[in-house]
Amino acid sequence: VILLMKAGSKTLLFPGDAQLENWQYALQSDLADMLDDVDVYKVGHHGSLNATPRSMWKRFRKKGGKDVADRITSVLSTKHGKHGSDEKETEVPRRTLVTELKAQSAFHSTELLADGVLCEAIEIDLT
C-alpha cells in the first residue's frame, strides 16, 4: 500500500514497504503526477535499495538545498547495520540515499536521535 494524502495544503507520502515493482506500477499510472508536489516523504522500507527509485525522487519539485523555501521534509526510520551489507552495497539505509536526502530535503532520521531519545516531534504547518 502506498498512501498519498492531502492534509490542508500539504501532500504527504507514506509508501510503507513499497519496493521497485510497486513504484513502477504507480509511476506509470494516471496518478503519477500527484507525486510531483509532495511536502512530506516518509522514506520507504527503512531506506533500502529499491524503496526510493530515482525516477520517483526526480519528480519531487520541492527538493533542493537549504535556501529553497518550503522544501520537502523527509523522515527515515532505520538503524544502520541491521540489514544488508556495506561491502555488497546493499546496506540499509543506502548511503547514497541518505546523502541525497540530507542535501535536498529537511531530513530527519531515527539514527540522528541522541542516545536514550526514542522519538522526535516534527511539526508541519498544514496551512
mmCIF file of C-alpha atoms in Angstrom:
data_model
loop_
_atom_site.group_PDB
_atom_site.id
_atom_site.type_symbol
_atom_site.label_atom_id
_atom_site.label_comp_id
_atom_site.label_asym_id
_atom_site.label_seq_id
_atom_site.Cartn_x
_atom_site.Cartn_y
_atom_site.Cartn_z
ATOM 1 C CA VAL A 1 0.000 0.000 0.000
ATOM 2 C CA ILE A 2 1.297 3.422 -0.983
ATOM 3 C CA LEU A 3 -0.556 6.129 0.910
ATOM 4 C CA LEU A 4 -0.621 9.620 -0.590
ATOM 5 C CA MET A 5 -2.799 12.077 1.288
ATOM 6 C CA LYS A 6 -3.622 15.759 1.355
ATOM 7 C CA ALA A 7 -3.861 17.490 4.719
ATOM 8 C CA GLY A 8 -4.691 21.153 4.418
ATOM 9 C CA SER A 9 -2.408 22.482 1.694
ATOM 10 C CA LYS A 10 0.221 19.753 2.126
ATOM 11 C CA THR A 11 0.738 16.423 0.382
ATOM 12 C CA LEU A 12 2.142 13.583 2.486
ATOM 13 C CA LEU A 13 3.565 10.356 1.040
ATOM 14 C CA PHE A 14 3.777 7.193 3.139
ATOM 15 C CA PRO A 15 4.924 4.295 0.926
ATOM 16 C CA GLY A 16 5.316 1.710 3.696
ATOM 17 C CA ASP A 17 7.322 -1.229 2.353
ATOM 18 C CA ALA A 18 6.727 -0.431 -1.326
ATOM 19 C CA GLN A 19 9.602 -1.597 -3.486
ATOM 20 C CA LEU A 20 10.552 -1.101 -7.130
ATOM 21 C CA GLU A 21 7.701 -3.169 -8.582
ATOM 22 C CA ASN A 22 5.090 -1.128 -6.692
ATOM 23 C CA TRP A 23 6.715 2.125 -7.802
ATOM 24 C CA GLN A 24 6.928 1.033 -11.427
ATOM 25 C CA TYR A 25 3.178 0.492 -11.420
ATOM 26 C CA ALA A 26 2.455 3.779 -9.600
ATOM 27 C CA LEU A 27 4.802 5.837 -11.775
ATOM 28 C CA GLN A 28 3.171 4.533 -14.965
ATOM 29 C CA SER A 29 -0.363 5.220 -13.775
ATOM 30 C CA ASP A 30 -2.561 8.293 -14.160
ATOM 31 C CA LEU A 31 -1.763 9.117 -10.528
ATOM 32 C CA ALA A 32 1.978 9.699 -11.035
ATOM 33 C CA ASP A 33 1.566 13.469 -11.408
ATOM 34 C CA MET A 34 0.245 13.599 -7.853
ATOM 35 C CA LEU A 35 3.756 12.795 -6.618
ATOM 36 C CA ASP A 36 5.258 15.987 -8.014
ATOM 37 C CA ASP A 37 4.240 18.240 -5.128
ATOM 38 C CA VAL A 38 4.969 16.036 -2.115
ATOM 39 C CA ASP A 39 5.724 18.061 1.023
ATOM 40 C CA VAL A 40 6.463 15.211 3.444
ATOM 41 C CA TYR A 41 8.069 11.933 2.389
ATOM 42 C CA LYS A 42 8.247 9.098 4.912
ATOM 43 C CA VAL A 43 11.136 7.186 3.338
ATOM 44 C CA GLY A 44 10.004 3.706 2.370
ATOM 45 C CA HIS A 45 11.268 0.392 3.660
ATOM 46 C CA HIS A 46 13.836 1.895 6.063
ATOM 47 C CA GLY A 47 15.819 3.374 3.167
ATOM 48 C CA SER A 48 16.513 0.091 1.365
ATOM 49 C CA LEU A 49 17.834 -0.263 -2.185
ATOM 50 C CA ASN A 50 14.575 -0.300 -4.172
ATOM 51 C CA ALA A 51 12.304 1.706 -1.894
ATOM 52 C CA THR A 52 13.061 5.187 -3.284
ATOM 53 C CA PRO A 53 13.533 4.889 -7.042
ATOM 54 C CA ARG A 54 15.477 7.726 -8.659
ATOM 55 C CA SER A 55 12.649 8.223 -11.153
ATOM 56 C CA MET A 56 10.281 8.978 -8.283
ATOM 57 C CA TRP A 57 12.740 11.198 -6.402
ATOM 58 C CA LYS A 58 13.338 13.226 -9.599
ATOM 59 C CA ARG A 59 9.604 14.016 -9.755
ATOM 60 C CA PHE A 60 9.623 15.824 -6.400
ATOM 61 C CA ARG A 61 9.581 19.536 -7.255
ATOM 62 C CA LYS A 62 10.136 20.739 -3.699
ATOM 63 C CA LYS A 63 13.552 19.232 -3.142
ATOM 64 C CA GLY A 64 16.612 21.443 -3.014
ATOM 65 C CA GLY A 65 19.226 22.990 -0.781
ATOM 66 C CA LYS A 66 18.604 24.784 2.497
ATOM 67 C CA ASP A 67 17.895 28.020 0.619
ATOM 68 C CA VAL A 68 14.755 26.514 -1.012
ATOM 69 C CA ALA A 69 11.615 27.829 0.673
ATOM 70 C CA ASP A 70 9.098 25.134 1.663
ATOM 71 C CA ARG A 71 11.411 22.324 0.648
ATOM 72 C CA ILE A 72 10.325 18.742 1.143
ATOM 73 C CA THR A 73 10.668 17.127 4.574
ATOM 74 C CA SER A 74 11.953 13.554 4.595
ATOM 75 C CA VAL A 75 11.566 11.214 7.549
ATOM 76 C CA LEU A 76 13.537 7.969 7.860
ATOM 77 C CA SER A 77 13.022 5.266 10.473
ATOM 78 C CA THR A 78 16.034 2.949 10.361
ATOM 79 C CA LYS A 79 19.116 1.533 12.051
ATOM 80 C CA HIS A 80 22.311 1.009 10.103
ATOM 81 C CA GLY A 81 23.817 -2.476 10.255
ATOM 82 C CA LYS A 82 20.578 -4.403 10.758
ATOM 83 C CA HIS A 83 20.123 -5.405 7.115
ATOM 84 C CA GLY A 84 22.238 -5.629 4.011
ATOM 85 C CA SER A 85 25.974 -5.247 3.636
ATOM 86 C CA ASP A 86 28.218 -2.213 3.131
ATOM 87 C CA GLU A 87 30.630 -4.354 1.097
ATOM 88 C CA LYS A 88 27.891 -5.545 -1.284
ATOM 89 C CA GLU A 89 26.328 -2.070 -1.408
ATOM 90 C CA THR A 90 23.032 -3.429 -0.115
ATOM 91 C CA GLU A 91 23.259 -1.602 3.214
ATOM 92 C CA VAL A 92 20.107 -0.290 4.864
ATOM 93 C CA PRO A 93 19.759 2.600 4.794
ATOM 94 C CA ARG A 94 21.527 3.229 1.500
ATOM 95 C CA ARG A 95 24.384 5.703 1.992
ATOM 96 C CA THR A 96 23.726 7.326 -1.381
ATOM 97 C CA LEU A 97 20.064 7.842 -0.488
ATOM 98 C CA VAL A 98 20.866 9.344 2.917
ATOM 99 C CA THR A 99 23.414 11.707 1.313
ATOM 100 C CA GLU A 100 20.808 12.864 -1.212
ATOM 101 C CA LEU A 101 18.083 13.276 1.416
ATOM 102 C CA LYS A 102 20.403 15.320 3.646
ATOM 103 C CA ALA A 103 21.347 17.609 0.765
ATOM 104 C CA GLN A 104 17.932 18.017 -0.868
ATOM 105 C CA SER A 105 15.372 17.899 1.972
ATOM 106 C CA ALA A 106 14.720 18.811 5.571
ATOM 107 C CA PHE A 107 15.993 15.416 6.732
ATOM 108 C CA HIS A 108 15.003 13.620 9.936
ATOM 109 C CA SER A 109 16.205 10.127 10.858
ATOM 110 C CA THR A 110 15.965 7.910 13.892
ATOM 111 C CA GLU A 111 19.721 7.405 13.500
ATOM 112 C CA LEU A 112 20.250 11.070 14.343
ATOM 113 C CA LEU A 113 18.482 10.844 17.698
ATOM 114 C CA ALA A 114 20.626 11.125 20.827
ATOM 115 C CA ASP A 115 21.151 8.014 22.954
ATOM 116 C CA GLY A 116 18.061 7.297 25.008
ATOM 117 C CA VAL A 117 15.816 9.510 22.855
ATOM 118 C CA LEU A 118 13.097 7.412 21.282
ATOM 119 C CA CYS A 119 11.343 9.885 19.016
ATOM 120 C CA GLU A 120 11.344 13.357 17.512
ATOM 121 C CA ALA A 121 8.301 15.595 17.135
ATOM 122 C CA ILE A 122 8.172 17.080 13.643
ATOM 123 C CA GLU A 123 5.612 19.819 13.145
ATOM 124 C CA ILE A 124 4.257 20.537 9.681
ATOM 125 C CA ASP A 125 2.230 23.688 9.056
ATOM 126 C CA LEU A 126 -0.801 22.482 7.079
ATOM 127 C CA THR A 127 -1.971 25.934 6.019
#
